[in-house]
PDB file of C-alpha atoms in Angstrom:
ATOM      1  CA  MET A1184     139.115  80.846  86.705  1.00  0.00           C
ATOM      2  CA  ARG A1185     142.081  80.737  88.801  1.00  0.00           C
ATOM      3  CA  SER A1186     141.444  77.248  89.977  1.00  0.00           C
ATOM      4  CA  THR A1187     141.068  76.183  86.343  1.00  0.00           C
ATOM      5  CA  LEU A1188     144.312  77.651  85.518  1.00  0.00           C
ATOM      6  CA  ILE A1189     146.074  75.885  88.373  1.00  0.00           C
ATOM      7  CA  VAL A1190     144.703  72.623  87.133  1.00  0.00           C
ATOM      8  CA  VAL A1191     145.898  73.157  83.576  1.00  0.00           C
ATOM      9  CA  VAL A1192     149.425  73.901  84.902  1.00  0.00           C
ATOM     10  CA  ALA A1193     149.503  70.961  87.151  1.00  0.00           C
ATOM     11  CA  ILE A1194     148.557  68.787  84.020  1.00  0.00           C
ATOM     12  CA  LEU A1195     151.076  70.355  81.763  1.00  0.00           C
ATOM     13  CA  ALA A1196     153.668  70.046  84.586  1.00  0.00           C
ATOM     14  CA  ILE A1197     152.912  66.010  84.684  1.00  0.00           C
ATOM     15  CA  LEU A1198     152.964  65.800  81.054  1.00  0.00           C
ATOM     16  CA  ILE A1199     156.230  67.510  80.726  1.00  0.00           C
ATOM     17  CA  GLY A1200     157.754  65.707  83.566  1.00  0.00           C
ATOM     18  CA  GLY A1201     156.468  62.438  82.131  1.00  0.00           C
ATOM     19  CA  PHE A1202     158.098  63.315  78.737  1.00  0.00           C
ATOM     20  CA  PHE A1203     161.429  63.867  80.331  1.00  0.00           C
ATOM     21  CA  ALA A1204     161.117  60.949  82.604  1.00  0.00           C
ATOM     22  CA  ILE A1205     160.617  58.721  79.347  1.00  0.00           C
ATOM     23  CA  SER A1206     163.282  60.362  77.485  1.00  0.00           C
ATOM     24  CA  GLY A1207     165.685  59.503  80.332  1.00  0.00           C
ATOM     25  CA  ILE A1208     164.647  55.978  80.242  1.00  0.00           C
ATOM     26  CA  LYS A1209     165.113  55.766  76.437  1.00  0.00           C
ATOM     27  CA  LYS A1210     168.575  57.282  76.848  1.00  0.00           C
ATOM     28  CA  SER A1211     169.476  54.819  79.376  1.00  0.00           C
ATOM     29  CA  GLN A1212     168.960  51.791  77.042  1.00  0.00           C
ATOM     30  CA  PRO A1213     171.822  50.466  74.945  1.00  0.00           C
ATOM     31  CA  GLN A1214     172.261  52.352  71.746  1.00  0.00           C
ATOM     32  CA  ASN A1215     172.588  51.124  68.183  1.00  0.00           C
ATOM     33  CA  ASP A1216     171.133  47.573  68.720  1.00  0.00           C
ATOM     34  CA  ASN A1217     170.773  46.343  65.309  1.00  0.00           C
ATOM     35  CA  PHE A1218     170.469  42.476  66.075  1.00  0.00           C
ATOM     36  CA  GLN A1219     166.797  42.271  64.212  1.00  0.00           C
ATOM     37  CA  ASN A1220     167.023  45.050  61.706  1.00  0.00           C
ATOM     38  CA  GLN A1221     169.328  43.830  59.072  1.00  0.00           C
ATOM     39  CA  SER A1222     169.436  41.776  55.613  1.00  0.00           C
ATOM     40  CA  LEU A1223     170.821  38.366  55.430  1.00  0.00           C
ATOM     41  CA  PRO A1224     174.331  37.987  54.335  1.00  0.00           C
ATOM     42  CA  THR A1225     174.985  36.037  51.069  1.00  0.00           C
ATOM     43  CA  SER A1226     177.708  33.988  52.796  1.00  0.00           C
ATOM     44  CA  PRO A1227     178.192  32.642  56.437  1.00  0.00           C
ATOM     45  CA  PRO A1228     179.834  35.278  58.444  1.00  0.00           C
ATOM     46  CA  SER A1229     183.451  34.358  58.594  1.00  0.00           C
ATOM     47  CA  VAL A1230     184.577  36.891  61.385  1.00  0.00           C
ATOM     48  CA  LEU A1231     182.832  38.226  64.569  1.00  0.00           C
ATOM     49  CA  ILE A1232     183.985  40.940  66.657  1.00  0.00           C
ATOM     50  CA  ILE A1233     182.931  40.950  70.285  1.00  0.00           C
ATOM     51  CA  PRO A1234     184.203  42.550  73.367  1.00  0.00           C
ATOM     52  CA  HIS A1235     185.923  41.160  76.383  1.00  0.00           C
ATOM     53  CA  HIS A1236     184.642  43.801  78.682  1.00  0.00           C
ATOM     54  CA  LEU A1237     182.080  41.950  80.816  1.00  0.00           C
ATOM     55  CA  ALA A1238     179.970  44.892  81.391  1.00  0.00           C
ATOM     56  CA  ALA A1239     178.618  43.944  77.828  1.00  0.00           C
ATOM     57  CA  GLU A1240     178.207  40.274  78.794  1.00  0.00           C
ATOM     58  CA  GLU A1241     174.580  40.052  77.425  1.00  0.00           C
ATOM     59  CA  TYR A1242     175.650  41.435  74.096  1.00  0.00           C
ATOM     60  CA  ILE A1243     178.514  39.013  73.915  1.00  0.00           C
ATOM     61  CA  LYS A1244     176.094  36.039  74.260  1.00  0.00           C
ATOM     62  CA  THR A1245     173.420  37.657  71.794  1.00  0.00           C
ATOM     63  CA  SER A1246     176.177  38.421  69.226  1.00  0.00           C
ATOM     64  CA  LEU A1247     177.551  34.768  69.232  1.00  0.00           C
ATOM     65  CA  LYS A1248     173.958  33.367  69.025  1.00  0.00           C
ATOM     66  CA  LYS A1249     173.068  35.672  66.112  1.00  0.00           C
ATOM     67  CA  VAL A1250     176.188  34.794  64.086  1.00  0.00           C
ATOM     68  CA  ALA A1251     175.688  31.073  65.161  1.00  0.00           C
ATOM     69  CA  ASP A1252     172.107  31.502  63.619  1.00  0.00           C
ATOM     70  CA  LEU A1253     173.285  33.336  60.530  1.00  0.00           C
ATOM     71  CA  ARG A1254     175.831  30.559  59.844  1.00  0.00           C
ATOM     72  CA  ALA A1255     173.389  27.874  60.317  1.00  0.00           C
ATOM     73  CA  GLU A1256     170.919  29.430  57.909  1.00  0.00           C
ATOM     74  CA  LYS A1257     173.708  29.356  55.171  1.00  0.00           C
ATOM     75  CA  GLY A1258     174.580  25.670  55.811  1.00  0.00           C
ATOM     76  CA  ALA A1259     177.744  26.303  57.623  1.00  0.00           C
ATOM     77  CA  THR A1260     179.229  24.181  60.504  1.00  0.00           C
ATOM     78  CA  THR A1261     181.389  25.779  63.159  1.00  0.00           C
ATOM     79  CA  LYS A1262     184.184  22.948  63.634  1.00  0.00           C
ATOM     80  CA  HIS A1263     187.074  25.459  64.232  1.00  0.00           C
ATOM     81  CA  ILE A1264     187.163  28.870  66.001  1.00  0.00           C
ATOM     82  CA  ILE A1265     190.370  30.997  65.959  1.00  0.00           C
ATOM     83  CA  LEU A1266     190.145  33.381  68.843  1.00  0.00           C
ATOM     84  CA  PHE A1267     192.287  36.536  68.628  1.00  0.00           C
ATOM     85  CA  GLY A1268     193.024  38.916  71.316  1.00  0.00           C
ATOM     86  CA  PRO A1269     195.499  41.707  72.304  1.00  0.00           C
ATOM     87  CA  ASN A1270     198.471  40.867  74.429  1.00  0.00           C
ATOM     88  CA  HIS A1271     197.355  43.396  77.095  1.00  0.00           C
ATOM     89  CA  PHE A1272     200.374  42.951  79.375  1.00  0.00           C
ATOM     90  CA  PHE A1273     202.966  42.542  76.666  1.00  0.00           C
ATOM     91  CA  ARG A1274     203.926  39.228  78.237  1.00  0.00           C
ATOM     92  CA  GLY A1275     206.240  36.964  76.351  1.00  0.00           C
ATOM     93  CA  HIS A1276     208.470  37.836  73.296  1.00  0.00           C
ATOM     94  CA  ALA A1277     206.644  36.956  70.312  1.00  0.00           C
ATOM     95  CA  LYS A1278     204.190  39.112  68.162  1.00  0.00           C
ATOM     96  CA  VAL A1279     201.724  36.212  67.884  1.00  0.00           C
ATOM     97  CA  ILE A1280     201.644  33.833  70.695  1.00  0.00           C
ATOM     98  CA  ALA A1281     200.150  30.283  70.549  1.00  0.00           C
ATOM     99  CA  GLU A1282     199.965  27.440  73.086  1.00  0.00           C
ATOM    100  CA  LYS A1283     199.158  23.735  72.570  1.00  0.00           C
ATOM    101  CA  LYS A1284     198.053  22.783  75.825  1.00  0.00           C
ATOM    102  CA  ILE A1285     195.470  25.241  77.589  1.00  0.00           C
ATOM    103  CA  LEU A1286     193.880  23.411  80.503  1.00  0.00           C
ATOM    104  CA  GLN A1287     190.905  21.294  78.794  1.00  0.00           C
ATOM    105  CA  LEU A1288     190.639  23.185  75.633  1.00  0.00           C
ATOM    106  CA  ARG A1289     190.250  21.417  72.487  1.00  0.00           C
ATOM    107  CA  GLN A1290     192.423  23.175  69.862  1.00  0.00           C
ATOM    108  CA  ASP A1291     193.525  22.844  66.178  1.00  0.00           C
ATOM    109  CA  ASP A1292     197.119  21.407  66.452  1.00  0.00           C
ATOM    110  CA  LYS A1293     197.393  21.477  62.699  1.00  0.00           C
ATOM    111  CA  LEU A1294     196.602  25.218  62.326  1.00  0.00           C
ATOM    112  CA  ILE A1295     199.022  25.895  65.174  1.00  0.00           C
ATOM    113  CA  ASP A1296     201.841  23.847  63.503  1.00  0.00           C
ATOM    114  CA  ALA A1297     201.205  25.657  60.083  1.00  0.00           C
ATOM    115  CA  LEU A1298     201.385  29.100  61.762  1.00  0.00           C
ATOM    116  CA  LEU A1299     204.786  27.926  63.563  1.00  0.00           C
ATOM    117  CA  LYS A1300     206.227  26.624  60.172  1.00  0.00           C
ATOM    118  CA  GLN A1301     205.598  29.867  58.349  1.00  0.00           C
ATOM    119  CA  ASN A1302     207.212  31.833  61.319  1.00  0.00           C
ATOM    120  CA  LEU A1303     203.808  33.487  61.808  1.00  0.00           C
ATOM    121  CA  ALA A1304     203.597  32.483  65.632  1.00  0.00           C
ATOM    122  CA  GLU A1305     205.521  31.222  68.439  1.00  0.00           C
ATOM    123  CA  LEU A1306     204.674  28.831  71.449  1.00  0.00           C
ATOM    124  CA  GLU A1307     205.057  30.577  74.664  1.00  0.00           C
ATOM    125  CA  PRO A1308     203.530  28.401  77.442  1.00  0.00           C
ATOM    126  CA  GLY A1309     201.416  29.937  80.243  1.00  0.00           C
ATOM    127  CA  ILE A1310     200.705  33.265  78.733  1.00  0.00           C
ATOM    128  CA  ILE A1311     197.512  33.004  76.979  1.00  0.00           C
ATOM    129  CA  GLN A1312     195.204  31.826  79.973  1.00  0.00           C
ATOM    130  CA  GLN A1313     196.612  34.874  81.957  1.00  0.00           C
ATOM    131  CA  ASP A1314     195.036  37.467  79.494  1.00  0.00           C
ATOM    132  CA  HIS A1315     191.356  38.340  79.938  1.00  0.00           C
ATOM    133  CA  ALA A1316     191.036  39.132  76.175  1.00  0.00           C
ATOM    134  CA  ILE A1317     191.048  35.276  75.911  1.00  0.00           C
ATOM    135  CA  THR A1318     189.489  34.323  79.239  1.00  0.00           C
ATOM    136  CA  ALA A1319     186.542  36.623  79.601  1.00  0.00           C
ATOM    137  CA  PRO A1320     184.773  35.793  76.285  1.00  0.00           C
ATOM    138  CA  LEU A1321     185.916  31.954  76.179  1.00  0.00           C
ATOM    139  CA  PRO A1322     183.123  30.448  78.529  1.00  0.00           C
ATOM    140  CA  PHE A1323     180.350  32.060  76.246  1.00  0.00           C
ATOM    141  CA  ILE A1324     182.144  30.911  72.871  1.00  0.00           C
ATOM    142  CA  GLN A1325     182.372  27.322  74.413  1.00  0.00           C
ATOM    143  CA  LYS A1326     178.431  27.332  75.600  1.00  0.00           C
ATOM    144  CA  GLN A1327     177.564  28.631  71.990  1.00  0.00           C
ATOM    145  CA  PHE A1328     179.815  26.347  70.116  1.00  0.00           C
ATOM    146  CA  PRO A1329     180.326  23.254  72.433  1.00  0.00           C
ATOM    147  CA  GLN A1330     181.618  21.046  69.547  1.00  0.00           C
ATOM    148  CA  ALA A1331     184.139  23.441  68.049  1.00  0.00           C
ATOM    149  CA  LYS A1332     187.790  23.507  68.492  1.00  0.00           C
ATOM    150  CA  ILE A1333     188.900  26.583  69.802  1.00  0.00           C
ATOM    151  CA  THR A1334     192.457  27.948  69.040  1.00  0.00           C
ATOM    152  CA  PRO A1335     193.490  31.128  71.018  1.00  0.00           C
ATOM    153  CA  LEU A1336     196.218  33.451  69.665  1.00  0.00           C
ATOM    154  CA  LEU A1337     197.383  36.628  71.582  1.00  0.00           C
ATOM    155  CA  MET A1338     198.771  39.324  69.182  1.00  0.00           C
ATOM    156  CA  ARG A1339     201.168  41.989  70.560  1.00  0.00           C
ATOM    157  CA  GLU A1340     201.166  45.438  69.303  1.00  0.00           C
ATOM    158  CA  PRO A1341     202.764  47.377  67.346  1.00  0.00           C
ATOM    159  CA  MET A1342     202.517  45.388  64.102  1.00  0.00           C
ATOM    160  CA  LYS A1343     203.325  46.862  60.832  1.00  0.00           C
ATOM    161  CA  GLN A1344     201.009  46.473  57.717  1.00  0.00           C
ATOM    162  CA  GLU A1345     203.384  44.092  56.322  1.00  0.00           C
ATOM    163  CA  GLU A1346     203.163  41.764  59.357  1.00  0.00           C
ATOM    164  CA  THR A1347     199.358  41.740  59.521  1.00  0.00           C
ATOM    165  CA  GLN A1348     199.123  41.195  55.957  1.00  0.00           C
ATOM    166  CA  LEU A1349     201.046  38.145  56.254  1.00  0.00           C
ATOM    167  CA  LEU A1350     198.433  36.968  58.753  1.00  0.00           C
ATOM    168  CA  ALA A1351     195.354  38.057  56.911  1.00  0.00           C
ATOM    169  CA  ASN A1352     196.918  35.946  53.710  1.00  0.00           C
ATOM    170  CA  PHE A1353     197.510  32.911  55.981  1.00  0.00           C
ATOM    171  CA  PHE A1354     194.002  32.675  57.515  1.00  0.00           C
ATOM    172  CA  ALA A1355     192.400  33.898  53.868  1.00  0.00           C
ATOM    173  CA  SER A1356     194.030  30.879  52.415  1.00  0.00           C
ATOM    174  CA  GLN A1357     194.011  28.390  55.252  1.00  0.00           C
ATOM    175  CA  THR A1358     190.650  28.791  56.676  1.00  0.00           C
ATOM    176  CA  LYS A1359     187.041  28.316  54.949  1.00  0.00           C
ATOM    177  CA  PRO A1360     183.954  29.996  56.291  1.00  0.00           C
ATOM    178  CA  GLN A1361     181.825  26.744  55.907  1.00  0.00           C
ATOM    179  CA  ASP A1362     183.699  25.224  58.891  1.00  0.00           C
ATOM    180  CA  THR A1363     185.714  28.051  60.374  1.00  0.00           C
ATOM    181  CA  LEU A1364     184.849  31.048  62.446  1.00  0.00           C
ATOM    182  CA  LEU A1365     187.409  33.830  63.149  1.00  0.00           C
ATOM    183  CA  ILE A1366     186.422  35.839  66.638  1.00  0.00           C
ATOM    184  CA  ALA A1367     188.293  38.907  67.606  1.00  0.00           C
ATOM    185  CA  SER A1368     188.024  39.870  71.250  1.00  0.00           C
ATOM    186  CA  ILE A1369     188.423  43.713  71.165  1.00  0.00           C
ATOM    187  CA  ASP A1370     187.281  46.466  73.317  1.00  0.00           C
ATOM    188  CA  PHE A1371     187.016  50.022  71.746  1.00  0.00           C
ATOM    189  CA  SER A1372     187.352  53.540  73.046  1.00  0.00           C
ATOM    190  CA  HIS A1373     188.988  53.596  76.624  1.00  0.00           C
ATOM    191  CA  TYR A1374     189.065  55.928  79.568  1.00  0.00           C
ATOM    192  CA  LYS A1375     186.871  58.938  78.020  1.00  0.00           C
ATOM    193  CA  PRO A1376     183.617  60.297  78.625  1.00  0.00           C
ATOM    194  CA  LYS A1377     180.867  58.668  76.714  1.00  0.00           C
ATOM    195  CA  VAL A1378     180.237  61.728  74.712  1.00  0.00           C
ATOM    196  CA  THR A1379     183.970  61.535  73.180  1.00  0.00           C
ATOM    197  CA  ALA A1380     183.749  57.872  72.973  1.00  0.00           C
ATOM    198  CA  ASP A1381     180.669  58.106  70.724  1.00  0.00           C
ATOM    199  CA  ILE A1382     182.636  60.572  68.401  1.00  0.00           C
ATOM    200  CA  ASN A1383     185.534  58.308  68.140  1.00  0.00           C
ATOM    201  CA  ASP A1384     183.410  55.028  67.937  1.00  0.00           C
ATOM    202  CA  THR A1385     181.292  56.738  65.015  1.00  0.00           C
ATOM    203  CA  GLN A1386     184.505  57.202  63.111  1.00  0.00           C
ATOM    204  CA  THR A1387     185.607  53.803  63.767  1.00  0.00           C
ATOM    205  CA  MET A1388     182.394  52.368  62.523  1.00  0.00           C
ATOM    206  CA  ILE A1389     182.670  54.206  59.240  1.00  0.00           C
ATOM    207  CA  ALA A1390     186.249  52.861  58.853  1.00  0.00           C
ATOM    208  CA  LEU A1391     185.004  49.317  59.397  1.00  0.00           C
ATOM    209  CA  GLU A1392     182.343  49.876  56.546  1.00  0.00           C
ATOM    210  CA  LYS A1393     184.856  51.357  54.219  1.00  0.00           C
ATOM    211  CA  ARG A1394     187.544  48.732  55.158  1.00  0.00           C
ATOM    212  CA  ASP A1395     189.884  51.646  55.953  1.00  0.00           C
ATOM    213  CA  ILE A1396     193.162  49.886  56.528  1.00  0.00           C
ATOM    214  CA  ASP A1397     195.228  53.132  57.155  1.00  0.00           C
ATOM    215  CA  PHE A1398     192.887  54.131  59.650  1.00  0.00           C
ATOM    216  CA  PHE A1399     193.284  51.392  61.908  1.00  0.00           C
ATOM    217  CA  GLN A1400     197.299  51.852  61.787  1.00  0.00           C
ATOM    218  CA  LYS A1401     197.033  55.360  62.679  1.00  0.00           C
ATOM    219  CA  LYS A1402     193.727  56.731  64.270  1.00  0.00           C
ATOM    220  CA  VAL A1403     191.529  53.964  65.935  1.00  0.00           C
ATOM    221  CA  ASP A1404     190.421  54.354  69.429  1.00  0.00           C
ATOM    222  CA  ALA A1405     190.724  50.662  70.623  1.00  0.00           C
ATOM    223  CA  ASP A1406     192.877  48.335  72.423  1.00  0.00           C
ATOM    224  CA  SER A1407     193.683  46.106  69.227  1.00  0.00           C
ATOM    225  CA  PRO A1408     194.543  48.334  66.183  1.00  0.00           C
ATOM    226  CA  HIS A1409     196.735  45.589  64.868  1.00  0.00           C
ATOM    227  CA  ILE A1410     193.873  43.024  64.818  1.00  0.00           C
ATOM    228  CA  LEU A1411     191.514  45.288  63.429  1.00  0.00           C
ATOM    229  CA  MET A1412     194.111  46.196  60.487  1.00  0.00           C
ATOM    230  CA  MET A1413     194.326  42.308  59.956  1.00  0.00           C
ATOM    231  CA  LEU A1414     190.634  41.838  59.704  1.00  0.00           C
ATOM    232  CA  MET A1415     190.320  44.506  57.088  1.00  0.00           C
ATOM    233  CA  GLN A1416     193.063  43.146  55.045  1.00  0.00           C
ATOM    234  CA  TYR A1417     191.309  39.567  55.483  1.00  0.00           C
ATOM    235  CA  ALA A1418     187.988  41.381  54.297  1.00  0.00           C
ATOM    236  CA  TYR A1419     189.644  42.391  51.027  1.00  0.00           C
ATOM    237  CA  LEU A1420     191.154  39.193  50.341  1.00  0.00           C
ATOM    238  CA  LYS A1421     187.648  37.484  51.045  1.00  0.00           C
ATOM    239  CA  ASN A1422     185.492  40.380  49.522  1.00  0.00           C
ATOM    240  CA  GLU A1423     183.666  40.782  52.691  1.00  0.00           C
ATOM    241  CA  PHE A1424     182.150  43.533  54.478  1.00  0.00           C
ATOM    242  CA  PHE A1425     181.249  44.553  58.010  1.00  0.00           C
ATOM    243  CA  THR A1426     177.810  44.457  59.337  1.00  0.00           C
ATOM    244  CA  MET A1427     177.180  46.047  62.686  1.00  0.00           C
ATOM    245  CA  LEU A1428     175.247  44.178  65.369  1.00  0.00           C
ATOM    246  CA  ALA A1429     175.448  46.654  68.416  1.00  0.00           C
ATOM    247  CA  HIS A1430     177.273  49.612  69.778  1.00  0.00           C
ATOM    248  CA  THR A1431     177.174  50.080  73.518  1.00  0.00           C
ATOM    249  CA  ASN A1432     179.205  51.962  76.165  1.00  0.00           C
ATOM    250  CA  SER A1433     179.886  50.913  79.894  1.00  0.00           C
ATOM    251  CA  ALA A1434     178.461  54.409  81.218  1.00  0.00           C
ATOM    252  CA  THR A1435     174.959  53.279  79.630  1.00  0.00           C
ATOM    253  CA  LEU A1436     175.067  49.495  80.511  1.00  0.00           C
ATOM    254  CA  LEU A1437     176.113  50.310  84.107  1.00  0.00           C
ATOM    255  CA  GLY A1438     173.712  53.211  84.404  1.00  0.00           C
ATOM    256  CA  ASN A1439     176.114  55.825  85.252  1.00  0.00           C
ATOM    257  CA  PRO A1440     175.857  58.226  82.115  1.00  0.00           C
ATOM    258  CA  ASN A1441     178.126  60.898  83.899  1.00  0.00           C
ATOM    259  CA  GLU A1442     181.098  58.428  84.194  1.00  0.00           C
ATOM    260  CA  GLN A1443     184.357  60.216  82.732  1.00  0.00           C
ATOM    261  CA  SER A1444     186.231  56.931  82.218  1.00  0.00           C
ATOM    262  CA  THR A1445     184.266  54.487  80.001  1.00  0.00           C
ATOM    263  CA  THR A1446     184.745  51.462  77.770  1.00  0.00           C
ATOM    264  CA  SER A1447     182.851  51.232  74.478  1.00  0.00           C
ATOM    265  CA  HIS A1448     181.922  48.092  72.570  1.00  0.00           C
ATOM    266  CA  ILE A1449     181.253  47.517  68.682  1.00  0.00           C
ATOM    267  CA  MET A1450     179.900  44.246  67.838  1.00  0.00           C
ATOM    268  CA  GLY A1451     179.559  42.901  64.113  1.00  0.00           C
ATOM    269  CA  TYR A1452     180.586  40.628  61.416  1.00  0.00           C
ATOM    270  CA  LEU A1453     182.418  40.136  58.286  1.00  0.00           C
ATOM    271  CA  SER A1454     180.505  38.411  55.359  1.00  0.00           C
ATOM    272  CA  GLU A1455     179.885  38.730  51.690  1.00  0.00           C
ATOM    273  CA  ARG A1456     176.894  40.796  50.701  1.00  0.00           C
TER     274      ARG A1456
END
């Protein structure tokens, strides 16, 4: 009887230990991967949000491919890409910095000229290629869209709603989703434990879904509130809505769940529904 009891206890211990081991494996996987589980948009995605934090490199690549496939399914070409990033180091003077000669990059000079003509950007050579908001995702964008002209723009915060509205108006009127894709290079919650970052990111994802412009001026935990505000204004003008592709955190991706200083990533696109 005693030996039977010992065997039963041992089996239960193995089962319970296995359950927690499996639970731990599940928890270590990136959360909220939505690449497969979504309905098709009614129009080509016109905006994609991806991170520049390279812990999420595979998610950057997958997000680019997913949007490329969705655009192709809707008959869109991608001749032009406009890549927005935050001016991390506050280099230069302009709120929006453009540049016409960036190494071997093929750009849309007509678009840049139009921005300059309307005083929406300024040329400040040598700054864009020093910022990882542009340089980190650029190789992946070039590989996914090798034929596209890519025009990077660095946006410096703070920006008022009136300033971002002018930019939203410009891009809504001067670009067409059938041949142009706007890409925003944005990292979200910074320097916080994952549990805090997840709470903040949940609020951000709700605001993206609701197109809550005020939230992005006052409350968002991200390195680019001004770019997000412009995108929400653009979404209203184009009657487009946010669809999430994935939500990840560096603590999970790097296998360090107890890390106290993390970076989170929200990937998704804007399109009509």
